[in-house]
Amino acid sequence: MAAISRDDIRPVILKFFSRLPVDKWESLNKNSSDDGIKIYVAEFILDLVDVLTKSLLVAMKNNNFIISEEVVWSILGNTLPQTIADFLGIKDMVECVSATRLTRLLVKEAVTSVKSAVSCNSQAEGIMESEHVTSHHRLNVMVGHAIHMLRTIGAKMKACFDLDYAKTRGLWRPPLMDKKGMTSTKKRATSPQAPLRPQ
């Protein structure tokens, strides 16, 4: 069983798109990225590092999984952009340089975080917790790659937001989920002027 799966990172993706305001998503897709957008994306990145770290620690504990950047990269690969695309109802394969660079940096951060947790645990008994903190510079670099990746994915979207909902709530409306956590194919009213959203 893979140490990291789409099921691990899907909740982080759901959280990000559930919180992202409509105007921020529109601005991002118009090649505008203000500080507000960067804050949302930075939180998304840190959440990803956290969930990757926890998944790897569980794999180490349960399966004697050996942690290295190359091993983790070989497992993660194109999982992040493709999971985002699947979440948004995009059937096409998503490939972009920014996604690859972002994933490489996420892997590096997660592996460093895991090593920190292992080191701390060797000095004190109990649950392994990492003391690693992502630097502002590394975070800013990852935010830049993530924004480019999201624009690439956004350009592939064929469905639209529910404009009335967007106007009344001002928030991203995540796709309907069935009991198994899969995107619903239930039809919704759309508008060509509305921000992009999955059906």
Coordinates of C-alpha atoms in Angstrom, one line a residue:
M1 CA 0.0 0.0 0.0
A2 CA 1.3 3.5 -0.9
A3 CA 2.4 5.7 1.9
I4 CA 0.6 8.6 0.4
S5 CA -2.7 8.4 -1.6
R6 CA -5.2 10.8 -3.1
D7 CA -7.4 10.1 -0.1
D8 CA -4.8 11.6 2.2
I9 CA -4.6 15.0 0.3
R10 CA -8.2 15.3 -0.9
P11 CA -9.4 16.8 2.5
V12 CA -6.8 19.5 2.2
I13 CA -8.0 20.3 -1.3
L14 CA -11.6 20.4 -0.1
K15 CA -10.6 22.8 2.7
F16 CA -8.8 25.1 0.3
F17 CA -11.5 25.4 -2.3
S18 CA -14.2 25.6 0.4
R19 CA -12.5 28.7 1.9
L20 CA -11.3 30.4 -1.2
P21 CA -13.5 33.5 -2.1
V22 CA -14.9 33.8 -5.6
D23 CA -13.1 37.0 -6.3
K24 CA -9.8 35.5 -5.3
W25 CA -10.3 32.6 -7.7
E26 CA -11.3 35.0 -10.5
S27 CA -8.2 37.1 -9.9
L28 CA -5.9 34.1 -9.8
N29 CA -7.2 32.9 -13.1
K30 CA -6.7 36.4 -14.6
N31 CA -3.0 36.3 -13.8
S32 CA -3.4 38.5 -10.8
S33 CA -2.1 37.3 -7.4
D34 CA -2.5 39.8 -4.6
D35 CA -1.4 39.2 -1.0
G36 CA -4.8 37.8 -0.1
I37 CA -4.5 35.0 -2.7
K38 CA -1.0 34.2 -1.5
I39 CA -2.2 33.9 2.1
Y40 CA -4.8 31.3 1.1
V41 CA -2.3 29.4 -1.1
A42 CA 0.3 29.5 1.7
E43 CA -2.1 28.0 4.2
F44 CA -2.9 25.3 1.5
I45 CA 0.9 24.6 1.2
L46 CA 1.4 24.3 4.9
D47 CA -1.6 22.0 5.2
L48 CA -0.1 19.8 2.5
V49 CA 3.2 19.6 4.2
D50 CA 1.5 18.7 7.4
V51 CA -0.6 15.9 5.9
L52 CA 2.3 14.5 4.0
T53 CA 4.4 14.4 7.1
K54 CA 1.7 12.7 9.1
S55 CA 1.1 10.1 6.4
L56 CA 4.9 9.3 6.1
L57 CA 5.2 9.0 9.9
V58 CA 2.3 6.5 10.0
A59 CA 3.9 4.5 7.1
M60 CA 7.2 4.4 9.0
K61 CA 5.5 3.2 12.2
N62 CA 3.3 0.6 10.6
N63 CA 5.3 -0.7 7.7
N64 CA 8.9 0.2 8.5
F65 CA 8.8 2.5 5.5
I66 CA 12.2 4.0 4.6
I67 CA 12.0 7.7 4.1
S68 CA 14.0 9.4 1.4
E69 CA 13.1 12.2 -1.1
E70 CA 13.4 10.0 -4.1
V71 CA 11.3 7.2 -2.6
V72 CA 8.5 9.7 -1.6
W73 CA 8.7 11.5 -5.0
S74 CA 8.3 8.1 -6.8
I75 CA 5.1 7.5 -4.8
L76 CA 3.7 11.0 -5.0
G77 CA 4.5 11.8 -8.6
N78 CA 1.6 13.6 -10.3
T79 CA -0.8 12.9 -7.5
L80 CA -1.4 16.5 -6.3
P81 CA -2.4 18.2 -9.6
Q82 CA -4.3 15.2 -10.7
T83 CA -6.3 15.0 -7.5
I84 CA -7.1 18.7 -7.7
A85 CA -8.2 18.1 -11.3
D86 CA -10.4 15.1 -10.3
F87 CA -11.9 17.1 -7.5
L88 CA -12.9 19.9 -9.9
G89 CA -14.3 17.4 -12.4
I90 CA -11.5 17.6 -15.0
K91 CA -11.0 14.4 -16.8
D92 CA -7.9 15.4 -18.7
M93 CA -4.4 14.6 -17.5
V94 CA -2.8 17.7 -15.9
E95 CA 0.9 18.1 -16.6
C96 CA 2.8 21.3 -15.9
V97 CA 6.3 22.3 -14.8
S98 CA 5.1 24.2 -11.8
A99 CA 3.2 21.2 -10.5
T100 CA 6.4 19.1 -10.7
R101 CA 8.5 21.7 -9.0
L102 CA 6.0 22.3 -6.3
T103 CA 5.7 18.5 -5.6
R104 CA 9.5 18.3 -5.4
L105 CA 9.6 21.1 -2.8
L106 CA 6.7 19.6 -0.9
V107 CA 8.5 16.3 -0.8
K108 CA 11.7 17.9 0.5
E109 CA 9.8 19.8 3.2
A110 CA 7.8 16.7 4.3
V111 CA 10.9 14.5 4.4
T112 CA 12.8 17.1 6.4
S113 CA 9.8 17.4 8.8
V114 CA 9.7 13.6 9.2
K115 CA 13.4 13.5 10.0
S116 CA 12.9 16.2 12.6
A117 CA 10.1 14.2 14.2
V118 CA 12.2 11.1 14.3
S119 CA 15.1 13.0 15.9
C120 CA 12.8 14.5 18.5
N121 CA 11.3 11.2 19.3
S122 CA 14.7 9.6 19.9
Q123 CA 15.2 12.1 22.7
A124 CA 11.8 11.8 24.3
E125 CA 9.1 9.0 24.4
G126 CA 5.7 9.6 23.0
I127 CA 4.0 10.6 19.8
M128 CA 6.4 11.8 17.1
E129 CA 5.9 15.4 16.4
S130 CA 8.1 17.5 14.1
E131 CA 9.7 20.8 15.1
H132 CA 10.6 21.7 11.6
V133 CA 9.4 25.1 10.4
T134 CA 9.1 25.9 6.7
S135 CA 11.1 29.1 6.0
H136 CA 9.4 32.2 4.5
H137 CA 11.7 31.9 1.5
R138 CA 10.8 28.3 0.7
L139 CA 7.1 29.0 1.4
N140 CA 7.1 31.9 -1.0
V141 CA 8.7 29.8 -3.7
M142 CA 6.2 27.0 -3.3
V143 CA 3.3 29.6 -3.3
G144 CA 4.5 30.8 -6.6
H145 CA 4.6 27.4 -8.1
A146 CA 1.2 26.5 -6.6
I147 CA -0.4 29.6 -8.2
H148 CA 0.9 28.7 -11.6
M149 CA -0.3 25.2 -11.2
L150 CA -3.8 26.3 -10.1
R151 CA -4.0 28.6 -13.2
T152 CA -3.1 25.7 -15.4
I153 CA -5.7 23.6 -13.9
G154 CA -8.3 26.4 -13.9
A155 CA -7.8 26.9 -17.6
K156 CA -8.9 23.3 -18.1
M157 CA -12.1 23.6 -16.2
K158 CA -15.3 23.3 -18.4
A159 CA -17.9 23.8 -15.7
C160 CA -19.0 27.0 -14.0
F161 CA -19.9 28.4 -10.6
D162 CA -23.5 28.8 -9.5
L163 CA -23.6 32.6 -10.0
D164 CA -26.5 33.2 -7.7
Y165 CA -24.8 31.3 -4.9
A166 CA -21.5 33.0 -5.5
K167 CA -23.2 36.4 -5.3
T168 CA -25.1 35.7 -2.1
R169 CA -22.3 33.9 -0.2
G170 CA -19.2 35.2 -1.8
L171 CA -17.4 31.9 -1.3
W172 CA -16.2 29.0 -3.4
R173 CA -18.8 26.3 -3.5
P174 CA -17.2 22.9 -3.5
P175 CA -18.6 20.1 -5.7
L176 CA -21.3 17.9 -4.3
M177 CA -19.9 14.8 -2.7
D178 CA -21.7 11.5 -2.4
K179 CA -21.4 9.2 0.6
K180 CA -18.2 7.7 -0.8
G181 CA -16.5 11.0 -1.2
M182 CA -16.8 11.1 -5.0
T183 CA -17.8 14.2 -7.0
S184 CA -21.5 14.2 -7.8
T185 CA -22.5 14.5 -11.5
K186 CA -25.8 16.2 -10.5
K187 CA -26.6 19.1 -12.8
R188 CA -26.6 22.7 -11.6
A189 CA -27.6 26.0 -13.1
T190 CA -24.6 27.7 -14.7
S191 CA -23.8 31.1 -16.1
P192 CA -21.1 32.0 -18.7
Q193 CA -20.2 35.0 -16.5
A194 CA -19.8 33.0 -13.4
P195 CA -16.4 32.0 -11.9
L196 CA -15.4 28.5 -12.8
R197 CA -16.7 25.7 -10.7
P198 CA -17.2 21.9 -11.1
Q199 CA -20.5 20.2 -11.7

